[in-house]
mmCIF file of N, CA and C in Angstrom:
data_model
loop_
_atom_site.group_PDB
_atom_site.id
_atom_site.type_symbol
_atom_site.label_atom_id
_atom_site.label_comp_id
_atom_site.label_asym_id
_atom_site.label_seq_id
_atom_site.Cartn_x
_atom_site.Cartn_y
_atom_site.Cartn_z
ATOM 1 N N MET U 206 12.026 10.093 -3.962
ATOM 2 C CA MET U 206 11.726 9.116 -4.995
ATOM 3 C C MET U 206 11.899 7.713 -4.408
ATOM 4 N N ARG U 207 12.915 7.510 -3.543
ATOM 5 C CA ARG U 207 13.149 6.272 -2.998
ATOM 6 C C ARG U 207 11.987 5.811 -2.022
ATOM 7 N N ARG U 208 11.306 6.795 -1.441
ATOM 8 C CA ARG U 208 10.270 6.514 -0.529
ATOM 9 C C ARG U 208 9.063 5.924 -1.367
ATOM 10 N N VAL U 209 8.840 6.541 -2.514
ATOM 11 C CA VAL U 209 7.716 6.133 -3.364
ATOM 12 C C VAL U 209 8.000 4.679 -3.852
ATOM 13 N N ILE U 210 9.207 4.428 -4.318
ATOM 14 C CA ILE U 210 9.506 3.114 -4.823
ATOM 15 C C ILE U 210 9.418 2.060 -3.693
ATOM 16 N N PHE U 211 9.858 2.446 -2.420
ATOM 17 C CA PHE U 211 9.780 1.569 -1.336
ATOM 18 C C PHE U 211 8.335 1.137 -0.981
ATOM 19 N N PHE U 212 7.415 2.248 -0.911
ATOM 20 C CA PHE U 212 6.073 1.964 -0.583
ATOM 21 C C PHE U 212 5.382 1.127 -1.738
ATOM 22 N N LEU U 213 5.597 1.445 -2.995
ATOM 23 C CA LEU U 213 4.981 0.656 -4.052
ATOM 24 C C LEU U 213 5.483 -0.775 -4.067
ATOM 25 N N SER U 214 6.783 -0.973 -3.856
ATOM 26 C CA SER U 214 7.276 -2.370 -3.853
ATOM 27 C C SER U 214 6.634 -3.117 -2.642
ATOM 28 N N ILE U 215 6.532 -2.569 -1.498
ATOM 29 C CA ILE U 215 5.932 -3.247 -0.337
ATOM 30 C C ILE U 215 4.419 -3.562 -0.734
ATOM 31 N N TYR U 216 3.743 -2.567 -1.270
ATOM 32 C CA TYR U 216 2.320 -2.773 -1.608
ATOM 33 C C TYR U 216 2.180 -3.858 -2.590
ATOM 34 N N VAL U 217 2.993 -3.943 -3.670
ATOM 35 C CA VAL U 217 2.903 -5.017 -4.708
ATOM 36 C C VAL U 217 3.244 -6.356 -4.121
ATOM 37 N N LEU U 218 4.283 -6.435 -3.338
ATOM 38 C CA LEU U 218 4.622 -7.691 -2.646
ATOM 39 C C LEU U 218 3.533 -8.156 -1.768
ATOM 40 N N GLY U 219 2.943 -7.333 -1.026
ATOM 41 C CA GLY U 219 1.876 -7.743 -0.107
ATOM 42 C C GLY U 219 0.593 -8.202 -0.910
ATOM 43 N N LEU U 220 0.310 -7.501 -1.960
ATOM 44 C CA LEU U 220 -0.813 -7.878 -2.854
ATOM 45 C C LEU U 220 -0.521 -9.278 -3.470
ATOM 46 N N VAL U 221 0.640 -9.502 -3.941
ATOM 47 C CA VAL U 221 0.963 -10.760 -4.576
ATOM 48 C C VAL U 221 0.849 -11.920 -3.511
ATOM 49 N N LEU U 222 1.432 -11.741 -2.374
ATOM 50 C CA LEU U 222 1.376 -12.705 -1.338
ATOM 51 C C LEU U 222 -0.080 -12.937 -0.862
ATOM 52 N N LEU U 223 -0.848 -11.905 -0.785
ATOM 53 C CA LEU U 223 -2.269 -12.073 -0.404
ATOM 54 C C LEU U 223 -3.045 -12.924 -1.467
ATOM 55 N N LEU U 224 -2.816 -12.663 -2.740
ATOM 56 C CA LEU U 224 -3.530 -13.476 -3.731
ATOM 57 C C LEU U 224 -2.970 -14.803 -3.838
ATOM 58 N N LEU U 225 -1.691 -15.072 -3.542
ATOM 59 C CA LEU U 225 -1.101 -16.432 -3.619
ATOM 60 C C LEU U 225 -1.617 -17.210 -2.441
ATOM 61 N N GLY U 226 -1.793 -16.640 -1.292
ATOM 62 C CA GLY U 226 -2.296 -17.276 -0.081
ATOM 63 C C GLY U 226 -3.777 -17.612 -0.188
ATOM 64 N N THR U 227 -4.582 -16.914 -1.032
ATOM 65 C CA THR U 227 -5.951 -17.223 -1.099
ATOM 66 C C THR U 227 -6.237 -18.018 -2.463
ATOM 67 N N GLU U 228 -5.169 -18.443 -3.129
ATOM 68 C CA GLU U 228 -5.254 -19.178 -4.379
ATOM 69 C C GLU U 228 -6.015 -18.404 -5.451
ATOM 70 N N GLY U 229 -5.962 -17.082 -5.400
ATOM 71 C CA GLY U 229 -6.576 -16.231 -6.377
ATOM 72 C C GLY U 229 -8.061 -16.002 -6.259
ATOM 73 N N ARG U 230 -8.607 -16.586 -5.213
ATOM 74 C CA ARG U 230 -10.123 -16.447 -5.062
ATOM 75 C C ARG U 230 -10.400 -15.180 -4.276
ATOM 76 N N LEU U 231 -10.992 -14.230 -4.864
ATOM 77 C CA LEU U 231 -11.358 -12.981 -4.207
ATOM 78 C C LEU U 231 -12.715 -13.125 -3.584
ATOM 79 N N SER U 232 -12.797 -12.567 -2.373
ATOM 80 C CA SER U 232 -14.053 -12.432 -1.729
ATOM 81 C C SER U 232 -14.353 -10.961 -1.228
ATOM 82 N N ILE U 233 -15.428 -10.685 -0.733
ATOM 83 C CA ILE U 233 -15.722 -9.318 -0.336
ATOM 84 C C ILE U 233 -14.712 -8.691 0.693
ATOM 85 N N PRO U 234 -14.467 -9.447 1.748
ATOM 86 C CA PRO U 234 -13.402 -8.937 2.689
ATOM 87 C C PRO U 234 -12.059 -8.655 2.100
ATOM 88 N N LEU U 235 -11.598 -9.506 1.094
ATOM 89 C CA LEU U 235 -10.365 -9.307 0.438
ATOM 90 C C LEU U 235 -10.359 -8.137 -0.465
ATOM 91 N N ILE U 236 -11.510 -7.853 -1.150
ATOM 92 C CA ILE U 236 -11.622 -6.727 -1.986
ATOM 93 C C ILE U 236 -11.590 -5.439 -1.162
ATOM 94 N N ALA U 237 -12.266 -5.507 0.001
ATOM 95 C CA ALA U 237 -12.247 -4.367 0.891
ATOM 96 C C ALA U 237 -10.818 -4.106 1.405
ATOM 97 N N LEU U 238 -10.059 -5.125 1.702
ATOM 98 C CA LEU U 238 -8.701 -5.009 2.252
ATOM 99 C C LEU U 238 -7.820 -4.380 1.026
ATOM 100 N N ILE U 239 -7.935 -4.887 -0.149
ATOM 101 C CA ILE U 239 -7.135 -4.323 -1.307
ATOM 102 C C ILE U 239 -7.467 -2.851 -1.490
ATOM 103 N N ILE U 240 -8.728 -2.545 -1.394
ATOM 104 C CA ILE U 240 -9.141 -1.127 -1.631
ATOM 105 C C ILE U 240 -8.578 -0.176 -0.495
ATOM 106 N N MET U 241 -8.675 -0.642 0.726
ATOM 107 C CA MET U 241 -8.211 0.168 1.868
ATOM 108 C C MET U 241 -6.646 0.263 1.819
ATOM 109 N N SER U 242 -5.977 -0.780 1.451
ATOM 110 C CA SER U 242 -4.469 -0.692 1.375
ATOM 111 C C SER U 242 -4.074 0.197 0.205
ATOM 112 N N SER U 243 -4.853 0.169 -0.823
ATOM 113 C CA SER U 243 -4.581 1.094 -1.972
ATOM 114 C C SER U 243 -4.691 2.542 -1.534
ATOM 115 N N PHE U 244 -5.765 2.874 -0.822
ATOM 116 C CA PHE U 244 -5.920 4.256 -0.338
ATOM 117 C C PHE U 244 -4.887 4.663 0.626
ATOM 118 N N GLY U 245 -4.464 3.630 1.493
ATOM 119 C CA GLY U 245 -3.340 3.968 2.437
ATOM 120 C C GLY U 245 -2.096 4.099 1.834
ATOM 121 N N THR U 246 -1.739 3.437 0.798
ATOM 122 C CA THR U 246 -0.513 3.602 0.145
ATOM 123 C C THR U 246 -0.517 4.909 -0.637
ATOM 124 N N LEU U 247 -1.576 5.323 -1.258
ATOM 125 C CA LEU U 247 -1.733 6.625 -1.964
ATOM 126 C C LEU U 247 -1.527 7.743 -1.011
ATOM 127 N N TYR U 248 -2.164 7.549 0.213
ATOM 128 C CA TYR U 248 -2.001 8.584 1.247
ATOM 129 C C TYR U 248 -0.593 8.724 1.653
ATOM 130 N N LEU U 249 0.116 7.709 1.913
ATOM 131 C CA LEU U 249 1.505 7.796 2.330
ATOM 132 C C LEU U 249 2.429 8.391 1.251
ATOM 133 N N ILE U 250 2.069 8.190 -0.017
ATOM 134 C CA ILE U 250 2.878 8.697 -1.102
ATOM 135 C C ILE U 250 2.551 10.222 -1.285
ATOM 136 N N ARG U 251 1.379 10.560 -1.153
ATOM 137 C CA ARG U 251 0.970 11.953 -1.484
ATOM 138 C C ARG U 251 1.209 12.923 -0.370
ATOM 139 N N HIS U 252 1.276 12.391 0.934
ATOM 140 C CA HIS U 252 1.420 13.300 2.094
ATOM 141 C C HIS U 252 2.739 12.790 2.773
ATOM 142 N N PRO U 253 3.861 13.467 2.304
ATOM 143 C CA PRO U 253 5.149 13.055 2.898
ATOM 144 C C PRO U 253 5.266 13.395 4.390
ATOM 145 N N LYS U 254 6.090 12.737 5.097
ATOM 146 C CA LYS U 254 6.278 13.072 6.499
ATOM 147 C C LYS U 254 6.918 14.446 6.674
ATOM 148 N N LYS U 255 6.429 15.267 7.505
ATOM 149 C CA LYS U 255 7.037 16.571 7.713
ATOM 150 C C LYS U 255 8.085 16.453 8.808
ATOM 151 N N ASP U 256 9.200 17.088 8.490
ATOM 152 C CA ASP U 256 10.269 17.055 9.514
ATOM 153 C C ASP U 256 9.978 18.101 10.606
ATOM 154 N N LYS U 257 10.281 17.747 11.793
ATOM 155 C CA LYS U 257 10.096 18.634 12.953
ATOM 156 C C LYS U 257 11.234 19.631 13.064
ATOM 157 N N GLU U 258 10.868 20.920 13.020
ATOM 158 C CA GLU U 258 11.980 21.854 13.140
ATOM 159 C C GLU U 258 12.322 22.124 14.616
ATOM 160 N N ALA U 259 13.655 22.163 14.777
ATOM 161 C CA ALA U 259 14.231 22.246 16.142
ATOM 162 C C ALA U 259 14.243 23.693 16.565
#
């Protein structure tokens, strides 16, 4: 659960900083970046890291 909270907080913080840096003006590359980071965040949450068995 901590991992999910960590990834979501990093995602939201990055999204807020991105929108503040561009003064809220969205363009096609920014929309693509937001979509790709959303898919990446969902992937990291849904597919947890597997521990290597010794």
